[in-house]
Amino acid sequence: MGTNSRQGGTWLAPVLLGAVLGPAAQLQQAALWGGGRYLLLLAAGCALPIAAALARNRLHRIGRVALWLLAATAITFATTGLRSVAYSVNALDPALEGRDLRITGVVAAMPQRDDGGTRFRFEVEDAKDPDAVPVRLPPQLLLGWYNNPTPAADGRLELQRQSADLRPGERWLVSVRLKAPHGNLNPNGFDYELWLWEQGLQATGYVRAGPRDAQPQRLARTWQHPVEQARHAVREAILQRVADRRWAGVLAALVVGDQAAIERADWDIFRATGVAHLMSISGLHVTMFAWAAAALIGALWRRSTRLCLAWPAQHAALAGGIALAAAYAVFSGW
């Protein structure tokens, strides 16, 4: 046991330290390398542990620690760089910002509606510029279809057609204007640009639906994004069947994770009373759901002698609670 502990200590601490140093060092780069240089560094980093294992009897302990540290640093530095290179390849071309584009794609998530319009994620399948020339766009966009006036090409404001009843999985043909992600850098504030990066959204924009724009067209309903379709159906059922709009918003937030369904005035009350965190699905909600599911499954399991002989009720309750909690987490937007 003592020997195993010493061997574990030889690589565990330097690997953990290297996992921190590698990304931290890569983030200091003023400009990204090419993907080939990162791949070479990744290969070298992967070879170092093999060298450390082959030479473990000839190397001093300090030498083995140094090799593990160097390997972990090189691997994490290279993978962070490769992720950045892959992300930058799909970035929006600056020449396309602010131009009217005609794009075809699929609504990829449950749209968020408010009085100003609808915001939704859009998976791009095809895109063309005003001259019908194909252009390359990021694979996923965050779009707004606003009901209020938006700027036209000549700078004047144009009224927009009311946003349609968008549903996940629908294929649409729309005219849009896009821009690269931008966000405020206020200390201790919400980092909107970082959130877009985490979500894989590399451009934002809005649907052009003015009187001089081509009318948006719903092309088809597909089976894509079935979980989002189910979430949308449940949210719509809640909003239709619960007469009190405020309670409907709270139920939608707790059942499907649609926090935008809660009115702004209610959010102010929740923040002032210190219960805002209870309106957002978190680990607390998932854990409570797991406990309740496990208790119910265990109670039902114990009613069958055959089931109890096949598998103990407490084990079935544990497995069932974890499985149902995971399903709830997925259904509520993860």
mmCIF file of C-alpha atoms in Angstrom:
data_model
loop_
_atom_site.group_PDB
_atom_site.id
_atom_site.type_symbol
_atom_site.label_atom_id
_atom_site.label_comp_id
_atom_site.label_asym_id
_atom_site.label_seq_id
_atom_site.Cartn_x
_atom_site.Cartn_y
_atom_site.Cartn_z
ATOM 1 C CA MET A 1 0.000 0.000 0.000
ATOM 2 C CA GLY A 2 2.864 2.353 0.824
ATOM 3 C CA THR A 3 4.520 1.669 -2.540
ATOM 4 C CA ASN A 4 1.265 2.375 -4.416
ATOM 5 C CA SER A 5 0.851 5.635 -2.509
ATOM 6 C CA ARG A 6 4.349 6.765 -3.430
ATOM 7 C CA GLN A 7 3.788 5.865 -7.082
ATOM 8 C CA GLY A 8 0.495 7.744 -7.116
ATOM 9 C CA GLY A 9 2.154 10.761 -5.557
ATOM 10 C CA THR A 10 4.807 10.696 -8.292
ATOM 11 C CA TRP A 11 2.328 11.571 -11.053
ATOM 12 C CA LEU A 12 -0.934 12.826 -9.494
ATOM 13 C CA ALA A 13 0.298 16.138 -8.055
ATOM 14 C CA PRO A 14 2.340 17.184 -11.126
ATOM 15 C CA VAL A 15 -0.519 16.201 -13.465
ATOM 16 C CA LEU A 16 -2.977 18.345 -11.521
ATOM 17 C CA LEU A 17 -0.515 21.239 -11.462
ATOM 18 C CA GLY A 18 0.164 20.866 -15.191
ATOM 19 C CA ALA A 19 -3.570 20.832 -15.927
ATOM 20 C CA VAL A 20 -3.698 24.334 -14.435
ATOM 21 C CA LEU A 21 -0.443 25.672 -15.868
ATOM 22 C CA GLY A 22 -1.116 24.526 -19.460
ATOM 23 C CA PRO A 23 -4.373 26.426 -20.095
ATOM 24 C CA ALA A 24 -3.106 29.418 -18.093
ATOM 25 C CA ALA A 25 -0.005 29.632 -20.290
ATOM 26 C CA GLN A 26 -1.979 29.246 -23.520
ATOM 27 C CA LEU A 27 -4.342 32.053 -22.547
ATOM 28 C CA GLN A 28 -1.338 34.394 -22.379
ATOM 29 C CA GLN A 29 -0.648 33.938 -26.095
ATOM 30 C CA ALA A 30 -1.109 37.170 -28.015
ATOM 31 C CA ALA A 31 -2.016 35.193 -31.147
ATOM 32 C CA LEU A 32 -2.923 31.585 -31.832
ATOM 33 C CA TRP A 33 -0.502 29.204 -33.506
ATOM 34 C CA GLY A 34 -1.535 27.071 -36.426
ATOM 35 C CA GLY A 35 -3.265 23.795 -35.631
ATOM 36 C CA GLY A 36 -0.220 21.780 -36.774
ATOM 37 C CA ARG A 37 2.040 23.228 -34.074
ATOM 38 C CA TYR A 38 -0.500 22.397 -31.394
ATOM 39 C CA LEU A 39 -0.814 18.839 -32.729
ATOM 40 C CA LEU A 40 2.963 18.388 -32.586
ATOM 41 C CA LEU A 41 3.032 19.664 -29.020
ATOM 42 C CA LEU A 42 0.148 17.345 -28.107
ATOM 43 C CA ALA A 43 2.020 14.347 -29.567
ATOM 44 C CA ALA A 44 5.155 15.291 -27.635
ATOM 45 C CA GLY A 45 3.166 15.654 -24.439
ATOM 46 C CA CYS A 46 1.593 12.228 -24.902
ATOM 47 C CA ALA A 47 5.034 10.665 -25.500
ATOM 48 C CA LEU A 48 6.506 12.000 -22.249
ATOM 49 C CA PRO A 49 4.490 9.710 -19.901
ATOM 50 C CA ILE A 50 5.627 6.723 -21.973
ATOM 51 C CA ALA A 51 9.220 7.866 -21.591
ATOM 52 C CA ALA A 52 8.701 8.336 -17.854
ATOM 53 C CA ALA A 53 7.292 4.804 -17.540
ATOM 54 C CA LEU A 54 10.133 3.234 -19.542
ATOM 55 C CA ALA A 55 12.816 5.058 -17.588
ATOM 56 C CA ARG A 56 11.258 4.846 -14.142
ATOM 57 C CA ASN A 57 14.088 2.646 -12.835
ATOM 58 C CA ARG A 58 16.812 4.928 -14.185
ATOM 59 C CA LEU A 59 15.287 8.309 -13.314
ATOM 60 C CA HIS A 60 15.386 9.962 -9.918
ATOM 61 C CA ARG A 61 11.981 10.687 -8.416
ATOM 62 C CA ILE A 62 12.446 14.405 -9.148
ATOM 63 C CA GLY A 63 13.053 13.582 -12.807
ATOM 64 C CA ARG A 64 9.842 11.541 -13.028
ATOM 65 C CA VAL A 65 7.878 14.344 -11.382
ATOM 66 C CA ALA A 66 9.341 16.842 -13.859
ATOM 67 C CA LEU A 67 8.377 14.649 -16.826
ATOM 68 C CA TRP A 68 4.795 14.248 -15.601
ATOM 69 C CA LEU A 69 4.515 17.998 -14.987
ATOM 70 C CA LEU A 70 5.892 18.800 -18.434
ATOM 71 C CA ALA A 71 3.606 16.243 -20.087
ATOM 72 C CA ALA A 72 0.445 17.523 -18.407
ATOM 73 C CA THR A 73 1.355 21.134 -19.160
ATOM 74 C CA ALA A 74 2.079 20.383 -22.837
ATOM 75 C CA ILE A 75 -1.094 18.329 -23.317
ATOM 76 C CA THR A 76 -3.434 20.864 -21.747
ATOM 77 C CA PHE A 77 -1.669 23.789 -23.466
ATOM 78 C CA ALA A 78 -2.054 22.047 -26.842
ATOM 79 C CA THR A 79 -5.676 20.955 -26.361
ATOM 80 C CA THR A 80 -6.683 24.456 -25.243
ATOM 81 C CA GLY A 81 -4.993 25.897 -28.331
ATOM 82 C CA LEU A 82 -6.612 23.340 -30.626
ATOM 83 C CA ARG A 83 -10.041 24.117 -29.166
ATOM 84 C CA SER A 84 -9.465 27.812 -29.798
ATOM 85 C CA VAL A 85 -8.281 27.200 -33.361
ATOM 86 C CA ALA A 86 -11.306 25.004 -34.100
ATOM 87 C CA TYR A 87 -13.622 27.645 -32.656
ATOM 88 C CA SER A 88 -12.024 30.508 -34.591
ATOM 89 C CA VAL A 89 -12.364 28.631 -37.904
ATOM 90 C CA ASN A 90 -16.157 28.966 -37.646
ATOM 91 C CA ALA A 91 -16.140 32.625 -36.635
ATOM 92 C CA LEU A 92 -18.310 35.094 -38.534
ATOM 93 C CA ASP A 93 -16.518 36.788 -41.423
ATOM 94 C CA PRO A 94 -16.326 40.531 -40.548
ATOM 95 C CA ALA A 95 -17.290 41.357 -44.145
ATOM 96 C CA LEU A 96 -20.712 39.767 -43.519
ATOM 97 C CA GLU A 97 -21.562 41.834 -40.440
ATOM 98 C CA GLY A 98 -24.522 44.155 -40.934
ATOM 99 C CA ARG A 99 -25.379 42.752 -44.386
ATOM 100 C CA ASP A 100 -28.742 41.279 -45.336
ATOM 101 C CA LEU A 101 -28.317 37.511 -45.639
ATOM 102 C CA ARG A 102 -30.813 34.859 -46.656
ATOM 103 C CA ILE A 103 -30.358 31.703 -44.601
ATOM 104 C CA THR A 104 -32.057 28.345 -44.267
ATOM 105 C CA GLY A 105 -31.869 26.379 -41.048
ATOM 106 C CA VAL A 106 -33.609 24.680 -38.157
ATOM 107 C CA VAL A 107 -34.843 26.117 -34.862
ATOM 108 C CA ALA A 108 -32.531 24.316 -32.454
ATOM 109 C CA ALA A 109 -33.994 25.108 -29.028
ATOM 110 C CA MET A 110 -37.147 26.227 -27.275
ATOM 111 C CA PRO A 111 -37.733 29.872 -28.321
ATOM 112 C CA GLN A 112 -37.920 32.543 -25.630
ATOM 113 C CA ARG A 113 -40.825 34.959 -26.055
ATOM 114 C CA ASP A 114 -41.569 38.310 -24.456
ATOM 115 C CA ASP A 115 -43.449 41.481 -25.342
ATOM 116 C CA GLY A 116 -40.630 42.642 -27.613
ATOM 117 C CA GLY A 117 -40.518 39.510 -29.771
ATOM 118 C CA THR A 118 -38.859 36.096 -29.845
ATOM 119 C CA ARG A 119 -35.262 34.961 -29.374
ATOM 120 C CA PHE A 120 -34.177 31.559 -30.619
ATOM 121 C CA ARG A 121 -31.205 29.408 -31.588
ATOM 122 C CA PHE A 122 -30.858 28.643 -35.262
ATOM 123 C CA GLU A 123 -28.770 25.894 -36.864
ATOM 124 C CA VAL A 124 -27.590 27.094 -40.267
ATOM 125 C CA GLU A 125 -27.959 24.727 -43.228
ATOM 126 C CA ASP A 126 -27.496 27.161 -46.127
ATOM 127 C CA ALA A 127 -26.709 30.872 -46.453
ATOM 128 C CA LYS A 128 -26.494 33.347 -49.342
ATOM 129 C CA ASP A 129 -25.646 37.026 -49.632
ATOM 130 C CA PRO A 130 -27.912 39.563 -51.441
ATOM 131 C CA ASP A 131 -26.389 38.481 -54.777
ATOM 132 C CA ALA A 132 -27.367 34.838 -54.103
ATOM 133 C CA VAL A 133 -23.709 33.900 -53.645
ATOM 134 C CA PRO A 134 -23.229 31.141 -51.005
ATOM 135 C CA VAL A 135 -21.447 32.313 -47.860
ATOM 136 C CA ARG A 136 -20.064 30.469 -44.849
ATOM 137 C CA LEU A 137 -21.615 31.225 -41.458
ATOM 138 C CA PRO A 138 -21.078 29.816 -37.957
ATOM 139 C CA PRO A 139 -23.018 26.575 -37.514
ATOM 140 C CA GLN A 140 -25.287 28.003 -34.808
ATOM 141 C CA LEU A 141 -26.684 31.529 -34.330
ATOM 142 C CA LEU A 142 -28.662 33.354 -31.669
ATOM 143 C CA LEU A 143 -31.388 35.329 -33.444
ATOM 144 C CA GLY A 144 -34.088 37.737 -32.395
ATOM 145 C CA TRP A 145 -37.356 38.281 -34.242
ATOM 146 C CA TYR A 146 -38.447 41.613 -32.845
ATOM 147 C CA ASN A 147 -41.876 43.194 -33.073
ATOM 148 C CA ASN A 148 -40.555 46.737 -32.641
ATOM 149 C CA PRO A 149 -39.071 48.839 -35.491
ATOM 150 C CA THR A 150 -35.516 48.004 -36.629
ATOM 151 C CA PRO A 151 -33.046 50.024 -38.755
ATOM 152 C CA ALA A 152 -33.350 49.714 -42.528
ATOM 153 C CA ALA A 153 -30.435 49.976 -44.971
ATOM 154 C CA ASP A 154 -30.958 53.736 -45.332
ATOM 155 C CA GLY A 155 -30.948 54.265 -41.572
ATOM 156 C CA ARG A 156 -34.701 54.767 -41.171
ATOM 157 C CA LEU A 157 -36.753 52.640 -38.817
ATOM 158 C CA GLU A 158 -39.041 50.045 -40.332
ATOM 159 C CA LEU A 159 -41.956 48.303 -38.697
ATOM 160 C CA GLN A 160 -41.551 44.511 -38.571
ATOM 161 C CA ARG A 161 -44.003 41.694 -39.118
ATOM 162 C CA GLN A 162 -45.056 40.076 -35.864
ATOM 163 C CA SER A 163 -42.851 37.150 -34.911
ATOM 164 C CA ALA A 164 -44.263 33.772 -35.902
ATOM 165 C CA ASP A 165 -45.051 30.902 -33.560
ATOM 166 C CA LEU A 166 -41.642 29.266 -33.828
ATOM 167 C CA ARG A 167 -41.206 25.697 -32.655
ATOM 168 C CA PRO A 168 -38.070 23.567 -32.178
ATOM 169 C CA GLY A 169 -37.297 21.324 -35.124
ATOM 170 C CA GLU A 170 -38.931 23.612 -37.707
ATOM 171 C CA ARG A 171 -36.982 24.503 -40.847
ATOM 172 C CA TRP A 172 -37.201 28.172 -41.834
ATOM 173 C CA LEU A 173 -35.953 30.465 -44.590
ATOM 174 C CA VAL A 174 -35.304 33.943 -43.181
ATOM 175 C CA SER A 175 -33.474 37.172 -43.954
ATOM 176 C CA VAL A 176 -31.127 38.238 -41.173
ATOM 177 C CA ARG A 177 -28.436 40.690 -40.184
ATOM 178 C CA LEU A 178 -25.615 39.335 -38.061
ATOM 179 C CA LYS A 179 -22.744 40.553 -35.913
ATOM 180 C CA ALA A 180 -19.934 38.914 -33.980
ATOM 181 C CA PRO A 181 -20.624 38.250 -30.274
ATOM 182 C CA HIS A 182 -20.128 41.285 -28.059
ATOM 183 C CA GLY A 183 -20.715 41.763 -24.356
ATOM 184 C CA ASN A 184 -19.996 44.137 -21.515
ATOM 185 C CA LEU A 185 -16.899 43.690 -19.352
ATOM 186 C CA ASN A 186 -18.313 45.217 -16.184
ATOM 187 C CA PRO A 187 -16.672 43.808 -13.017
ATOM 188 C CA ASN A 188 -18.828 41.245 -11.213
ATOM 189 C CA GLY A 189 -21.428 41.452 -13.982
ATOM 190 C CA PHE A 190 -22.779 38.776 -16.274
ATOM 191 C CA ASP A 191 -20.264 37.965 -19.003
ATOM 192 C CA TYR A 192 -22.589 37.695 -21.994
ATOM 193 C CA GLU A 193 -19.811 37.099 -24.506
ATOM 194 C CA LEU A 194 -18.385 34.235 -22.434
ATOM 195 C CA TRP A 195 -21.855 32.715 -22.138
ATOM 196 C CA LEU A 196 -22.237 32.819 -25.938
ATOM 197 C CA TRP A 197 -18.839 31.121 -26.293
ATOM 198 C CA GLU A 198 -19.830 28.376 -23.846
ATOM 199 C CA GLN A 199 -23.063 27.792 -25.775
ATOM 200 C CA GLY A 200 -21.255 27.559 -29.123
ATOM 201 C CA LEU A 201 -23.025 30.666 -30.468
ATOM 202 C CA GLN A 202 -20.548 32.519 -32.656
ATOM 203 C CA ALA A 203 -22.850 35.187 -34.064
ATOM 204 C CA THR A 204 -25.972 37.040 -33.000
ATOM 205 C CA GLY A 205 -28.465 38.944 -35.084
ATOM 206 C CA TYR A 206 -32.083 39.575 -35.889
ATOM 207 C CA VAL A 207 -34.645 38.532 -38.477
ATOM 208 C CA ARG A 208 -35.412 41.128 -41.150
ATOM 209 C CA ALA A 209 -39.209 41.092 -41.465
ATOM 210 C CA GLY A 210 -40.003 44.592 -42.694
ATOM 211 C CA PRO A 211 -42.337 45.442 -45.595
ATOM 212 C CA ARG A 212 -39.413 45.612 -48.051
ATOM 213 C CA ASP A 213 -37.839 42.332 -46.863
ATOM 214 C CA ALA A 214 -38.569 38.868 -48.189
ATOM 215 C CA GLN A 215 -41.155 37.269 -45.943
ATOM 216 C CA PRO A 216 -39.839 34.546 -43.604
ATOM 217 C CA GLN A 217 -41.021 31.114 -44.697
ATOM 218 C CA ARG A 218 -41.687 27.999 -42.653
ATOM 219 C CA LEU A 219 -40.419 25.222 -44.908
ATOM 220 C CA ALA A 220 -41.051 22.058 -42.928
ATOM 221 C CA ARG A 221 -41.370 20.448 -39.535
ATOM 222 C CA THR A 222 -38.647 17.935 -38.781
ATOM 223 C CA TRP A 223 -37.891 15.369 -36.063
ATOM 224 C CA GLN A 224 -34.687 17.127 -35.120
ATOM 225 C CA HIS A 225 -34.168 18.172 -31.458
ATOM 226 C CA PRO A 226 -36.892 15.900 -29.973
ATOM 227 C CA VAL A 227 -36.085 16.879 -26.366
ATOM 228 C CA GLU A 228 -36.511 20.568 -27.179
ATOM 229 C CA GLN A 229 -39.772 19.775 -28.960
ATOM 230 C CA ALA A 230 -41.040 17.976 -25.862
ATOM 231 C CA ARG A 231 -39.971 20.858 -23.601
ATOM 232 C CA HIS A 232 -41.745 23.325 -25.855
ATOM 233 C CA ALA A 233 -44.955 21.257 -25.874
ATOM 234 C CA VAL A 234 -44.999 21.034 -22.060
ATOM 235 C CA ARG A 235 -44.347 24.763 -21.667
ATOM 236 C CA GLU A 236 -47.154 25.635 -24.068
ATOM 237 C CA ALA A 237 -49.529 23.295 -22.210
ATOM 238 C CA ILE A 238 -48.685 25.004 -18.901
ATOM 239 C CA LEU A 239 -49.176 28.494 -20.324
ATOM 240 C CA GLN A 240 -52.512 27.525 -21.888
ATOM 241 C CA ARG A 241 -53.984 25.673 -18.923
ATOM 242 C CA VAL A 242 -52.873 27.827 -15.995
ATOM 243 C CA ALA A 243 -55.070 30.899 -15.963
ATOM 244 C CA ASP A 244 -52.809 33.047 -13.763
ATOM 245 C CA ARG A 245 -49.981 34.175 -16.048
ATOM 246 C CA ARG A 246 -47.588 34.737 -13.132
ATOM 247 C CA TRP A 247 -48.034 31.244 -11.706
ATOM 248 C CA ALA A 248 -47.811 29.766 -15.193
ATOM 249 C CA GLY A 249 -44.410 31.419 -15.613
ATOM 250 C CA VAL A 250 -43.149 30.016 -12.306
ATOM 251 C CA LEU A 251 -44.358 26.508 -13.188
ATOM 252 C CA ALA A 252 -42.727 26.695 -16.625
ATOM 253 C CA ALA A 253 -39.454 27.769 -15.019
ATOM 254 C CA LEU A 254 -39.496 24.875 -12.540
ATOM 255 C CA VAL A 255 -40.690 22.185 -14.957
ATOM 256 C CA VAL A 256 -38.816 22.936 -18.189
ATOM 257 C CA GLY A 257 -36.240 25.497 -17.050
ATOM 258 C CA ASP A 258 -37.769 28.425 -18.958
ATOM 259 C CA GLN A 259 -36.756 31.275 -16.663
ATOM 260 C CA ALA A 260 -37.816 33.831 -19.278
ATOM 261 C CA ALA A 261 -41.446 32.832 -18.614
ATOM 262 C CA ILE A 262 -41.255 34.597 -15.240
ATOM 263 C CA GLU A 263 -42.208 38.269 -15.488
ATOM 264 C CA ARG A 264 -39.596 40.913 -14.729
ATOM 265 C CA ALA A 265 -41.605 42.335 -11.818
ATOM 266 C CA ASP A 266 -41.735 38.898 -10.190
ATOM 267 C CA TRP A 267 -37.974 38.480 -10.631
ATOM 268 C CA ASP A 268 -37.501 41.760 -8.750
ATOM 269 C CA ILE A 269 -39.651 40.438 -5.906
ATOM 270 C CA PHE A 270 -37.792 37.113 -5.808
ATOM 271 C CA ARG A 271 -34.406 38.882 -5.683
ATOM 272 C CA ALA A 272 -35.559 41.286 -2.977
ATOM 273 C CA THR A 273 -36.841 38.423 -0.817
ATOM 274 C CA GLY A 274 -33.788 36.202 -1.434
ATOM 275 C CA VAL A 275 -35.629 33.336 -3.141
ATOM 276 C CA ALA A 276 -34.534 33.943 -6.750
ATOM 277 C CA HIS A 277 -32.317 30.836 -6.641
ATOM 278 C CA LEU A 278 -35.389 28.702 -5.949
ATOM 279 C CA MET A 279 -36.892 29.741 -9.296
ATOM 280 C CA SER A 280 -33.891 28.428 -11.268
ATOM 281 C CA ILE A 281 -33.467 24.676 -11.612
ATOM 282 C CA SER A 282 -30.267 23.820 -9.774
ATOM 283 C CA GLY A 283 -28.587 20.943 -8.001
ATOM 284 C CA LEU A 284 -31.023 21.417 -5.113
ATOM 285 C CA HIS A 285 -34.042 20.772 -7.337
ATOM 286 C CA VAL A 286 -32.429 17.807 -9.074
ATOM 287 C CA THR A 287 -31.411 16.272 -5.727
ATOM 288 C CA MET A 288 -34.921 16.704 -4.278
ATOM 289 C CA PHE A 289 -36.364 15.121 -7.415
ATOM 290 C CA ALA A 290 -33.911 12.210 -7.093
ATOM 291 C CA TRP A 291 -34.905 11.640 -3.454
ATOM 292 C CA ALA A 292 -38.621 11.708 -4.284
ATOM 293 C CA ALA A 293 -38.175 9.395 -7.284
ATOM 294 C CA ALA A 294 -36.061 6.958 -5.264
ATOM 295 C CA ALA A 295 -38.625 6.887 -2.442
ATOM 296 C CA LEU A 296 -41.485 6.226 -4.868
ATOM 297 C CA ILE A 297 -39.619 3.525 -6.796
ATOM 298 C CA GLY A 298 -38.525 1.845 -3.562
ATOM 299 C CA ALA A 299 -42.091 1.824 -2.207
ATOM 300 C CA LEU A 300 -43.478 0.352 -5.418
ATOM 301 C CA TRP A 301 -40.630 -2.174 -5.702
ATOM 302 C CA ARG A 302 -41.293 -3.525 -2.196
ATOM 303 C CA ARG A 303 -44.860 -4.385 -3.171
ATOM 304 C CA SER A 304 -43.526 -7.203 -5.384
ATOM 305 C CA THR A 305 -41.856 -10.216 -3.754
ATOM 306 C CA ARG A 306 -40.505 -11.376 -7.097
ATOM 307 C CA LEU A 307 -38.831 -8.028 -7.803
ATOM 308 C CA CYS A 308 -37.294 -7.878 -4.334
ATOM 309 C CA LEU A 309 -35.841 -11.362 -4.736
ATOM 310 C CA ALA A 310 -34.436 -10.426 -8.160
ATOM 311 C CA TRP A 311 -32.873 -7.141 -6.972
ATOM 312 C CA PRO A 312 -32.927 -5.469 -3.543
ATOM 313 C CA ALA A 313 -35.408 -2.621 -3.305
ATOM 314 C CA GLN A 314 -32.826 -0.115 -2.046
ATOM 315 C CA HIS A 315 -30.603 -0.793 -5.082
ATOM 316 C CA ALA A 316 -33.530 -0.401 -7.485
ATOM 317 C CA ALA A 317 -34.540 2.827 -5.757
ATOM 318 C CA LEU A 318 -31.000 4.209 -6.037
ATOM 319 C CA ALA A 319 -30.658 3.341 -9.728
ATOM 320 C CA GLY A 320 -34.145 4.566 -10.569
ATOM 321 C CA GLY A 321 -33.689 7.829 -8.665
ATOM 322 C CA ILE A 322 -30.420 8.584 -10.449
ATOM 323 C CA ALA A 323 -31.876 7.708 -13.871
ATOM 324 C CA LEU A 324 -35.001 9.831 -13.405
ATOM 325 C CA ALA A 325 -32.984 12.736 -11.994
ATOM 326 C CA ALA A 326 -30.716 12.624 -15.045
ATOM 327 C CA ALA A 327 -33.771 12.592 -17.308
ATOM 328 C CA TYR A 328 -35.196 15.599 -15.436
ATOM 329 C CA ALA A 329 -31.903 17.463 -15.802
ATOM 330 C CA VAL A 330 -31.885 16.828 -19.563
ATOM 331 C CA PHE A 331 -35.546 17.809 -19.934
ATOM 332 C CA SER A 332 -35.062 21.037 -18.007
ATOM 333 C CA GLY A 333 -32.238 22.208 -20.244
ATOM 334 C CA TRP A 334 -29.268 20.616 -18.428
#
